[in-house]
Short mmCIF file of C-alpha atoms in Angstrom, two decimals:
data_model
loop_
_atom_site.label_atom_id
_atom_site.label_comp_id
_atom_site.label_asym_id
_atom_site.label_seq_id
_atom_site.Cartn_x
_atom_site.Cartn_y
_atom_site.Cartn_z
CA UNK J 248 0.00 0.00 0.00
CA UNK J 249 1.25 3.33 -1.18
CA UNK J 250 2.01 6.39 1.39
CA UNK J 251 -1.07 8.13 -0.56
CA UNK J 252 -3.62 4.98 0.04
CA UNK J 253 -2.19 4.50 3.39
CA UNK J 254 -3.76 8.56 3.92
CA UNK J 255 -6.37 8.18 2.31
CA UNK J 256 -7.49 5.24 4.39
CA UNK J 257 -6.24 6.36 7.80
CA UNK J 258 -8.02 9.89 7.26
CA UNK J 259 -11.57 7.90 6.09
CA UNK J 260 -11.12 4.66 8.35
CA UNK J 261 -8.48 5.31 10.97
CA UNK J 262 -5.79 3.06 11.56
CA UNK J 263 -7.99 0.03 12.24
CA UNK J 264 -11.45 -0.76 12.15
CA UNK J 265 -12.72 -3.91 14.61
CA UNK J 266 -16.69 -5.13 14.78
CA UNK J 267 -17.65 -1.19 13.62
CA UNK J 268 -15.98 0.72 15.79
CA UNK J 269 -13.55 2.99 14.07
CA UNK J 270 -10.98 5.25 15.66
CA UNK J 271 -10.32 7.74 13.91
CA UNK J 272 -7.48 10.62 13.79
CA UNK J 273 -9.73 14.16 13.96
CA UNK J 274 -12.65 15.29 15.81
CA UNK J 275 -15.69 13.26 15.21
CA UNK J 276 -17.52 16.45 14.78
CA UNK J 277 -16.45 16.32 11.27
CA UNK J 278 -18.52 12.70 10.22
CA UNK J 279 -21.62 15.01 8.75
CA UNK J 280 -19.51 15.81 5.93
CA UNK J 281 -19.62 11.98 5.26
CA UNK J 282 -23.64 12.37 4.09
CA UNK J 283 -23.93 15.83 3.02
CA UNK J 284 -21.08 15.04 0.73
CA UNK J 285 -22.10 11.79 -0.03
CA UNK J 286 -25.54 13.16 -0.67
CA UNK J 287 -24.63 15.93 -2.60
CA UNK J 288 -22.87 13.03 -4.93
CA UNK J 289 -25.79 10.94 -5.02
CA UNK J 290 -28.21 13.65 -5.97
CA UNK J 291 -26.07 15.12 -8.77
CA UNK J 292 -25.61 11.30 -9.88
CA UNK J 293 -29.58 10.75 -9.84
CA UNK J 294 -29.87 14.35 -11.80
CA UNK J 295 -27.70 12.67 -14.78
CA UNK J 296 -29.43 9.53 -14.57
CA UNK J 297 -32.71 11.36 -15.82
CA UNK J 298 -30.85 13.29 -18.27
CA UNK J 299 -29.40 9.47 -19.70
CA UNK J 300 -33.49 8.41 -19.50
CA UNK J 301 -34.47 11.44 -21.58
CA UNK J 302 -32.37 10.18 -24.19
CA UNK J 303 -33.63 8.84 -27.41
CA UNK J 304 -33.68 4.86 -27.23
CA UNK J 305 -32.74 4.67 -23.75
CA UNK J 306 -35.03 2.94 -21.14
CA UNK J 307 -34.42 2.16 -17.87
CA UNK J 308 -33.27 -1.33 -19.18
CA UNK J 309 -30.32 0.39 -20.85
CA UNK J 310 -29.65 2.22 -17.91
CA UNK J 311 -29.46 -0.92 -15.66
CA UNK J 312 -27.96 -3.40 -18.40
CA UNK J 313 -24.85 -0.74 -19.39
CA UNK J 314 -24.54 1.25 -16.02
CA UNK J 315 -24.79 -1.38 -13.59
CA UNK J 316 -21.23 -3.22 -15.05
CA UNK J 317 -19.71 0.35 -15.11
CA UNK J 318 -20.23 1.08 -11.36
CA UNK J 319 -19.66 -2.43 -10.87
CA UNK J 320 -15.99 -1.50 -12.18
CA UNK J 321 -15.66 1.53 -10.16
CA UNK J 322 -16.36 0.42 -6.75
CA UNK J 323 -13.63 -2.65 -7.66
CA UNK J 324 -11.38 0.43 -8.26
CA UNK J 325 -12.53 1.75 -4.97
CA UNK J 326 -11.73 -1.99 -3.91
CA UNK J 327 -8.23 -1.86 -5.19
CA UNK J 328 -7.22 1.25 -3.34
CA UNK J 329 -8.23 0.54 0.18
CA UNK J 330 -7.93 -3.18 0.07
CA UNK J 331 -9.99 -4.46 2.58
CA UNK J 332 -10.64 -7.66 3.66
CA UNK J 333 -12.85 -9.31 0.97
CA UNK J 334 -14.79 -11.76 3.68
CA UNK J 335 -13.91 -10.84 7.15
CA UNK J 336 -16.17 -13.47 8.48
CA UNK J 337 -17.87 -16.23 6.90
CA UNK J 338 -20.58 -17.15 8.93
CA UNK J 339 -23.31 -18.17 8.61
CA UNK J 340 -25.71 -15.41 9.86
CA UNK J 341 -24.02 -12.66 8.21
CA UNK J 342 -23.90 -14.45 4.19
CA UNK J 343 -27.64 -15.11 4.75
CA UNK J 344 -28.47 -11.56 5.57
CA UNK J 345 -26.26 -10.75 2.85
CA UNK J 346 -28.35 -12.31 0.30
CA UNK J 347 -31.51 -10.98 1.82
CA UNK J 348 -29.70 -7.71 0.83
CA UNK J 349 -28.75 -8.60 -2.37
CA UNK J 350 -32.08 -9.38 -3.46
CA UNK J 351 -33.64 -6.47 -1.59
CA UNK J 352 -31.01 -4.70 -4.01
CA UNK J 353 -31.84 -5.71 -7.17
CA UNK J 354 -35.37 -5.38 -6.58
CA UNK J 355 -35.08 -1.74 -5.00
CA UNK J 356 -32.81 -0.76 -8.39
CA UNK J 357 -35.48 -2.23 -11.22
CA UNK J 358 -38.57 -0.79 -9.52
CA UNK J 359 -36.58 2.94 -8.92
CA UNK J 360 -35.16 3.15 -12.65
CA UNK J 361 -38.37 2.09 -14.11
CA UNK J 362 -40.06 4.44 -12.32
CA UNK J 363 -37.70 7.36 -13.12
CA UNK J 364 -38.15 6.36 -16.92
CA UNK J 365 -41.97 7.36 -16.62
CA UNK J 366 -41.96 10.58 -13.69
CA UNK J 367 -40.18 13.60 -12.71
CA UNK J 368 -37.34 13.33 -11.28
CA UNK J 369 -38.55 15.84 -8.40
CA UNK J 370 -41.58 13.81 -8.16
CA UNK J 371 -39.84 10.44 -7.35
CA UNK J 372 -37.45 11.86 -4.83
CA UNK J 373 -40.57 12.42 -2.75
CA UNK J 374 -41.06 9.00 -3.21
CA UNK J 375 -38.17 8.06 -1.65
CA UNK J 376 -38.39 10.27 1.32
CA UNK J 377 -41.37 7.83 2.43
CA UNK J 378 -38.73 5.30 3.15
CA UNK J 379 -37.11 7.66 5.40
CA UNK J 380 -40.07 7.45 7.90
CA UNK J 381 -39.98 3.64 8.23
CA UNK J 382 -36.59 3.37 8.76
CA UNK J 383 -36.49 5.84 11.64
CA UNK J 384 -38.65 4.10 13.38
CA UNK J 385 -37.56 0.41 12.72
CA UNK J 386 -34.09 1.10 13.53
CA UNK J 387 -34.97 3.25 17.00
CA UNK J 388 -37.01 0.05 17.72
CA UNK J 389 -34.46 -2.35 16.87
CA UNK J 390 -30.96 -0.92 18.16
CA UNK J 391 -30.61 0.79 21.19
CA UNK J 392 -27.64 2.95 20.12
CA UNK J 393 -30.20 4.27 17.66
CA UNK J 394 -32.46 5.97 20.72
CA UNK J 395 -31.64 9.34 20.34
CA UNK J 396 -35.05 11.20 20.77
CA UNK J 397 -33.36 14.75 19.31
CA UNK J 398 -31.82 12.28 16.30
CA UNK J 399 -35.56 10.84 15.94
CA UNK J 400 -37.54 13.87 15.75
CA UNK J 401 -35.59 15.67 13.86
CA UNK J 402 -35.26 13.04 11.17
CA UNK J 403 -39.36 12.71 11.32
CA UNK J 404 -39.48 16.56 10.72
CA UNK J 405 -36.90 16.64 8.38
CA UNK J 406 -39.40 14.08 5.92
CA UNK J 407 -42.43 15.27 6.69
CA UNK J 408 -41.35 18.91 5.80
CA UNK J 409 -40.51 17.29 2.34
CA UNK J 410 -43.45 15.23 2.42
CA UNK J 411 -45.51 17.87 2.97
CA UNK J 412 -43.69 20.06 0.35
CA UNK J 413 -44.82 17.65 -2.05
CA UNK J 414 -48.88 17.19 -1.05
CA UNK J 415 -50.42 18.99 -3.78
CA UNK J 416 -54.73 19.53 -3.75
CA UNK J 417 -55.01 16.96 -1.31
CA UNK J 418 -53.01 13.98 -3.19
CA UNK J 419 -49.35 13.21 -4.66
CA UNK J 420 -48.51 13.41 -8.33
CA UNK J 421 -48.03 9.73 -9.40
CA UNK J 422 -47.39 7.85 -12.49
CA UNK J 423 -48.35 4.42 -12.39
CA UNK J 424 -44.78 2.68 -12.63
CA UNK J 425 -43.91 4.87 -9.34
CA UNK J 426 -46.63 2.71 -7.47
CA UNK J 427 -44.68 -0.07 -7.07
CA UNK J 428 -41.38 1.89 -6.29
CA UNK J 429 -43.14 3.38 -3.30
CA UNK J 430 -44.78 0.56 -1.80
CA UNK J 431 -42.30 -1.48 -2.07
CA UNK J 432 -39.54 1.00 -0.79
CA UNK J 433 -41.98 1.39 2.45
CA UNK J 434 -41.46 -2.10 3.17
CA UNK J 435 -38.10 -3.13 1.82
CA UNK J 436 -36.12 -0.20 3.22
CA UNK J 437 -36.29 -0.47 6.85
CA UNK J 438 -35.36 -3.74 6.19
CA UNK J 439 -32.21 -2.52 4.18
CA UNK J 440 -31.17 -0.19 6.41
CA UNK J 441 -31.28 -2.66 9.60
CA UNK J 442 -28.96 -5.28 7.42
CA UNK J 443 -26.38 -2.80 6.10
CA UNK J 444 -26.07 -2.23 10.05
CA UNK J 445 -25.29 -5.12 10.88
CA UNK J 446 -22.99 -6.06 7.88
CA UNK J 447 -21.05 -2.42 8.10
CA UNK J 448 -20.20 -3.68 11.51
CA UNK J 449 -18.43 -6.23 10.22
CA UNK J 450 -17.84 -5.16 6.44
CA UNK J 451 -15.74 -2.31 5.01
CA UNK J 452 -18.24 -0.37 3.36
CA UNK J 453 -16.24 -0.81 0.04
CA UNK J 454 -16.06 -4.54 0.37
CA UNK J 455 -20.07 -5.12 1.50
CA UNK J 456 -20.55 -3.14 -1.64
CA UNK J 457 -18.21 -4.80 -4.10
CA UNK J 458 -19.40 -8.41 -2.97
CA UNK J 459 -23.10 -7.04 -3.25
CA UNK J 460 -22.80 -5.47 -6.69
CA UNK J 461 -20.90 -8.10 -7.92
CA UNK J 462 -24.16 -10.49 -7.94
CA UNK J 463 -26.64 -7.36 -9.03
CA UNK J 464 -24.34 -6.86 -11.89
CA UNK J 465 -24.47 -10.26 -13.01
CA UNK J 466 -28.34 -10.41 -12.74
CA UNK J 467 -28.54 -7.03 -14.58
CA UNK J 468 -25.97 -8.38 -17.55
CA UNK J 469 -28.00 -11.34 -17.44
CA UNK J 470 -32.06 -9.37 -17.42
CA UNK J 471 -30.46 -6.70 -19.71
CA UNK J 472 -26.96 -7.35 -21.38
CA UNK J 473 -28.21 -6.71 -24.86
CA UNK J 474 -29.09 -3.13 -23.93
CA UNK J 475 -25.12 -2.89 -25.06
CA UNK J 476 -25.60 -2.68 -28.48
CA UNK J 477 -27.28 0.76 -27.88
CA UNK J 478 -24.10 1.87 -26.63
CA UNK J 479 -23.12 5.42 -27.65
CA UNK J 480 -19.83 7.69 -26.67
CA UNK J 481 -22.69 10.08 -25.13
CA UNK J 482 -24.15 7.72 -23.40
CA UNK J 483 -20.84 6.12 -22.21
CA UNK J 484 -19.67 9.24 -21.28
CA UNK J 485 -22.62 10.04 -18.74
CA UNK J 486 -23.24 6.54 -17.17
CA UNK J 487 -19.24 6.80 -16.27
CA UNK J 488 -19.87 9.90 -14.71
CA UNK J 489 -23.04 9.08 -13.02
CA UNK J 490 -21.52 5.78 -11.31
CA UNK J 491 -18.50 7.81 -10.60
CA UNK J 492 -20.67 9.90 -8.69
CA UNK J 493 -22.73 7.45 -7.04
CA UNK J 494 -19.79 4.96 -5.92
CA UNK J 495 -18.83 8.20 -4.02
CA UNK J 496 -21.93 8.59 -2.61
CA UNK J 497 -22.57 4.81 -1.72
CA UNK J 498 -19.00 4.92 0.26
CA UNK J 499 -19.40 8.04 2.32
CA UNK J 500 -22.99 6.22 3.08
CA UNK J 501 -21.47 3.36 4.32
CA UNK J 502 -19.37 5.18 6.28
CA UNK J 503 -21.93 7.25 7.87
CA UNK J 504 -23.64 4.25 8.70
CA UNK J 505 -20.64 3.36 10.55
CA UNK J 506 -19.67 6.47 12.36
CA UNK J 507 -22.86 7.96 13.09
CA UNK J 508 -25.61 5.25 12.95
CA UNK J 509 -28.54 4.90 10.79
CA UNK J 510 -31.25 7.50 12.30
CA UNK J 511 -28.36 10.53 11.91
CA UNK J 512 -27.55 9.15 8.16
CA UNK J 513 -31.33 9.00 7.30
CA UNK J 514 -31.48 12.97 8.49
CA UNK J 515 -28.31 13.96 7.17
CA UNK J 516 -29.37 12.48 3.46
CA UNK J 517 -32.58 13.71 3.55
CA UNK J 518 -31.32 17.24 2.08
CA UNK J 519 -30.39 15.09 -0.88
CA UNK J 520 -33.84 15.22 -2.56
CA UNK J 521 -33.53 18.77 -1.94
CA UNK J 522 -30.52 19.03 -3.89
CA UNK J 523 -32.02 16.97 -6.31
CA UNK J 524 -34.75 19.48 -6.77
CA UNK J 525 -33.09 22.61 -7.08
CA UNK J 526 -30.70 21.02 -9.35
CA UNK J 527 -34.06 19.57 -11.82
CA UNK J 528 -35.25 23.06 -11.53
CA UNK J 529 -32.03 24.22 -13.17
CA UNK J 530 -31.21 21.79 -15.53
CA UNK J 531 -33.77 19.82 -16.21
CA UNK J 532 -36.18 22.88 -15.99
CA UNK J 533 -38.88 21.31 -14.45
CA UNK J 534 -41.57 23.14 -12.37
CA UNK J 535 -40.93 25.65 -9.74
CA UNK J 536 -43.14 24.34 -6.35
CA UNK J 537 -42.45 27.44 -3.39
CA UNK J 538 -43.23 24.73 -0.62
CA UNK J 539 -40.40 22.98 -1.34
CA UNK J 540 -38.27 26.09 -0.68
CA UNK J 541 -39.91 26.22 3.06
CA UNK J 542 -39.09 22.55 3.39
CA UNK J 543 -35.60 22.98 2.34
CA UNK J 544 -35.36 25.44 5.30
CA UNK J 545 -37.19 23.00 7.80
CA UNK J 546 -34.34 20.15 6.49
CA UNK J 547 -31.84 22.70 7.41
CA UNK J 548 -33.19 23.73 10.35
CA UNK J 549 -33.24 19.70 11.42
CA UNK J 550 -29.76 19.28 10.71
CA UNK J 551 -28.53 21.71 12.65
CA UNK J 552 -30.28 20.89 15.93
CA UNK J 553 -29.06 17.44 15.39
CA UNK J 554 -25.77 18.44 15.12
CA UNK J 555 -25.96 20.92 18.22
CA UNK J 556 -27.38 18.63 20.49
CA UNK J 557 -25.90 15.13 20.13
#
């Protein structure tokens, strides 16, 4: 290992990392840059992902069949560079809630990129800010260290502001592929998010991810691998940048996970749709909605109590 990869890893990991807990060389004040960054990734990865959809000939099968083996690539990169351990246990309990993962995965993936093939990209984020609310609530049911009543209401505020901010004339804007994104993500993601903290104890966040994509790669390749021939430089060009993006993201997630649990992660990302917004407003030029504005301030507002008071 290099002097640069040996930095690299001791500033984002410390110098060892046992069961989840890290030590790590600054003040610990400084792990909600892990999220907002890693949010600020994701959202400008999701932003490019609907440009790619808008495309002529491209369909979320594309997307998944093409993209999917990219990212695939770049988190081995990621792999490469930090070198964790591949499998630092082999038991039992942990491979089996692996593959409950896995499949919650793939499943999560196909029902969220058909769905952004068909709606707004603002629209959808709201979506997935209903999967915020379970998971709050699962995980400050199911892991004590997760208990932190300023941590829990501000992360029910934080998606109910957005919520709210997207409750037009007494219903939600909806196309019909969304359905199945949302109810799914309602039940699936609390789920998710109680696995991945479990496994992160255990896991470097690059190797979960690696061993994880590595089977939801080959499923995509095998559901979709003939999307290649509609292969383009354009398109090429954006799907590396978008996983680029998102392997970011998906690493300072893990890591967050780690370092500050999954309520505080769950807050933290939920300026991410947000971000998402404001960014479809200006690029993708869809419609200007003022209540979103407000519950941009009450996200803000959220985050910083959190971070005063814990």
């Amino acid at each position: 290992m290099n002097s640069v990869t040996k930095f690299i890893t001791s500033l984002c990991f410390g110098n060892r990392c046992e069961f989840g807990t890290i030590q790590t060389q600054y003040n610990k004040r400084m792990h909600f840059l892990f999220p907002l960054v890693g949010s600020i990734s994701q959202g400008t990865s999701f932003v490019i992902d609907k440009t790619i959809l808008s495309m002529r000939r491209v369909s979320f099968r594309t997307h998944i069949g093409i993209g999917f083996p990219i990212f695939w690539l770049m988190m081995l990169g990621a792999f490469f560079i930090f070198r964790p351990p591949l499998f630092p246990s082999t038991d039992i309990y942990y491979l089996g809630l692996m593959a409950i993962g896995i499949v919650l995965s793939l499943v999560t993936n196909i029902f969220y990129y058909r769905a952004l093939d068909a709606d707004e990209l603002s629209d959808l984020e709201i979506v997935d800010l209903f999967r915020s609310i379970p998971i709050i609530v699962v995980s400050s049911i199911l892991f004590a260290d997760e208990r932190n009543p300023i941590l829990f209401a501000a992360g029910l505020a934080a998606s109910l502001a957005i919520i709210w901010s997207h409750w037009q004339r007494g219903h939600f804007s909806m196309q019909k592929r969304t359905v199945p994104f949302l109810l799914w993500g309602i039940m699936a993601a609390p789920v998710s998010a109680a696995i991945a903290k479990v496994l992160l104890a255990v896991w470097h966040p690059v190797a979960l991810f690696l061993i994880q994509d590595s089977v939801v790669t080959f499923c995509a390749l095998y559901l979709y691998g003939r999307e290649f021939k509609k292969i383009t430089p354009k398109l090429l060009g954006l799907l590396v940048l978008s996983s680029a993006l998102s392997v970011g993201g998906w690493i300072l997630f893990g890591l967050s996970y780690q370092q500050l649990g999954v309520v505080h992660t769950t807050l933290l990302f939920s300026i991410q749709p947000l971000i998402v917004y404001f960014a479809s407003l200006i690029i993708l030029k869809e419609r200007h909605h003022p209540k979103k504005t407000v519950a941009f301030l009450v996200v803000l507002a959220a985050i910083l109590v959190a971070e005063f008071y814990r």
